Amino acid sequence: MGIFWALLGAALAVGMAGVGSAKGVGIASEAAAGVVVDDPSKFGRLLVLQLLPGTQGLYGFIVAVMVLLNTGILGGEAPTLTAGFVFLAACVPIAIGGLISGMAQGRVAASGVNIIAKKPAESSKAIVSASLIELYALLAFIISFLMVINVNTVTAAVA
């Protein structure tokens, strides 16, 4: 029964963080498309802003793979019910953090596209602004990562 909860956590981590990334990349890419049509030489600078919101999906994917590696799906042994709940809890930070920060980063990146459209020399300011949100995605990823690698310690303490 623990495997169900662990897999639910993995699905939420990759799914919710992936949705945040997809929405964020979509928002930034829509804004960039209009600029590239008018000035294709700005594509390289805009590409960075389009890619930034995609990292949340990657973080969720890494956490999900780590869960799969530790639950008997890709290696390890099937988790107990308690361990399954702990895996689920471990996936929540990147699931929620990835969803929210991916969309927020996409909106800030879209604003950065406007900066590059009007003043290409100020592209670093646009990139730095969008990168600030990355900190919160990284914090969520690190917490999920640390929780997943310590599931056995937590379940041993509970038992």
XYZ file of C-alpha atoms in Angstrom:
159
model
C 0.000 0.000 0.000
C 2.959 2.342 0.573
C 3.880 2.163 -3.099
C 0.619 3.912 -4.042
C 1.370 6.938 -1.842
C 4.983 7.114 -3.006
C 3.937 6.996 -6.658
C 1.257 9.601 -6.015
C 3.971 11.861 -4.627
C 6.196 11.251 -7.645
C 3.297 11.961 -9.998
C 2.471 15.195 -8.189
C 6.114 16.312 -8.201
C 6.587 15.816 -11.910
C 3.041 16.776 -12.883
C 2.557 19.967 -10.916
C 6.101 21.251 -11.442
C 5.750 20.344 -15.126
C 2.508 22.283 -15.423
C 4.152 25.309 -13.789
C 7.052 25.083 -16.226
C 4.840 24.561 -19.254
C 2.684 27.550 -18.355
C 5.714 29.699 -17.545
C 7.587 28.806 -20.720
C 4.397 29.364 -22.694
C 3.853 32.830 -21.218
C 7.447 33.886 -21.888
C 7.475 32.338 -25.366
C 4.270 34.078 -26.400
C 5.776 37.415 -25.420
C 9.080 36.617 -27.152
C 7.408 35.541 -30.383
C 6.103 39.041 -31.023
C 9.558 40.542 -30.524
C 11.335 37.968 -32.703
C 8.943 38.657 -35.577
C 9.986 42.314 -35.529
C 13.684 41.743 -34.763
C 15.067 38.192 -35.201
C 18.498 39.291 -33.923
C 17.086 39.374 -30.362
C 16.267 35.653 -30.392
C 19.358 34.600 -28.398
C 18.714 37.045 -25.580
C 15.053 36.108 -25.459
C 15.775 32.376 -25.435
C 17.296 32.613 -21.956
C 14.081 34.171 -20.636
C 12.018 31.496 -22.349
C 14.108 28.678 -20.849
C 14.233 29.880 -17.237
C 10.709 28.774 -16.248
C 11.479 25.296 -17.602
C 13.756 24.410 -14.714
C 10.902 23.733 -12.300
C 9.727 20.816 -14.422
C 13.263 19.452 -14.400
C 13.427 19.691 -10.607
C 10.122 17.845 -10.273
C 11.341 15.184 -12.692
C 14.540 14.634 -10.678
C 12.584 14.230 -7.431
C 10.156 11.801 -9.106
C 13.028 9.688 -10.471
C 14.601 9.612 -7.018
C 11.328 8.325 -5.576
C 11.115 5.674 -8.301
C 14.692 4.616 -7.581
C 13.828 4.075 -3.929
C 10.451 2.356 -4.163
C 11.075 -0.824 -6.098
C 9.963 0.618 -9.438
C 13.473 1.387 -10.734
C 15.383 -0.189 -7.865
C 15.249 -0.578 -4.120
C 12.404 -2.326 -2.349
C 8.716 -1.555 -2.018
C 8.061 1.013 0.723
C 6.011 0.419 3.817
C 2.829 2.409 4.288
C 4.661 4.880 6.524
C 7.481 5.277 3.997
C 4.921 5.801 1.242
C 3.375 8.693 3.167
C 6.831 10.144 3.803
C 7.651 9.973 0.082
C 4.364 11.727 -0.648
C 5.170 14.455 1.881
C 8.678 14.793 0.442
C 7.257 15.526 -3.006
C 4.887 18.264 -1.867
C 7.450 21.127 -1.698
C 8.597 20.798 -5.306
C 5.080 20.042 -6.522
C 3.625 23.243 -5.086
C 6.793 25.319 -5.329
C 7.370 24.271 -8.925
C 3.794 24.984 -9.954
C 3.667 28.461 -8.467
C 7.226 29.585 -9.206
C 7.115 28.329 -12.798
C 4.074 30.428 -13.596
C 5.406 33.455 -11.703
C 8.766 33.173 -13.432
C 7.017 33.051 -16.794
C 5.201 36.302 -16.047
C 8.405 38.030 -14.940
C 10.224 36.668 -18.000
C 7.458 38.080 -20.214
C 8.040 41.460 -18.618
C 11.737 41.014 -19.303
C 10.922 40.411 -22.948
C 9.484 43.923 -23.026
C 12.743 45.281 -21.597
C 14.768 43.537 -24.303
C 12.364 44.692 -27.007
C 12.852 48.337 -26.030
C 16.417 48.347 -24.659
C 18.424 45.258 -25.695
C 21.472 46.480 -23.784
C 19.504 46.013 -20.547
C 18.924 42.278 -21.109
C 20.964 41.358 -18.039
C 18.467 43.195 -15.824
C 15.616 41.220 -17.350
C 17.442 37.927 -16.796
C 18.381 38.776 -13.203
C 14.771 39.705 -12.413
C 13.482 36.382 -13.743
C 16.291 34.502 -11.982
C 15.259 35.824 -8.573
C 12.202 33.578 -8.644
C 14.467 30.594 -9.364
C 15.692 30.795 -5.763
C 12.305 29.651 -4.486
C 12.117 26.790 -6.960
C 15.598 25.735 -5.844
C 14.619 25.882 -2.170
C 11.598 23.675 -2.835
C 13.761 21.269 -4.849
C 16.453 21.068 -2.164
C 13.903 20.376 0.582
C 12.202 17.671 -1.482
C 15.601 16.211 -2.400
C 16.772 16.086 1.221
C 13.495 14.566 2.380
C 13.527 11.848 -0.296
C 17.090 10.778 0.450
C 16.264 10.567 4.163
C 13.017 8.597 4.001
C 14.635 5.541 5.582
C 15.955 7.632 8.486
C 12.542 9.166 9.079
C 10.669 5.867 8.917
C 13.205 4.228 11.249
C 12.631 7.028 13.774
C 8.848 6.581 13.543
C 8.972 2.807 13.939
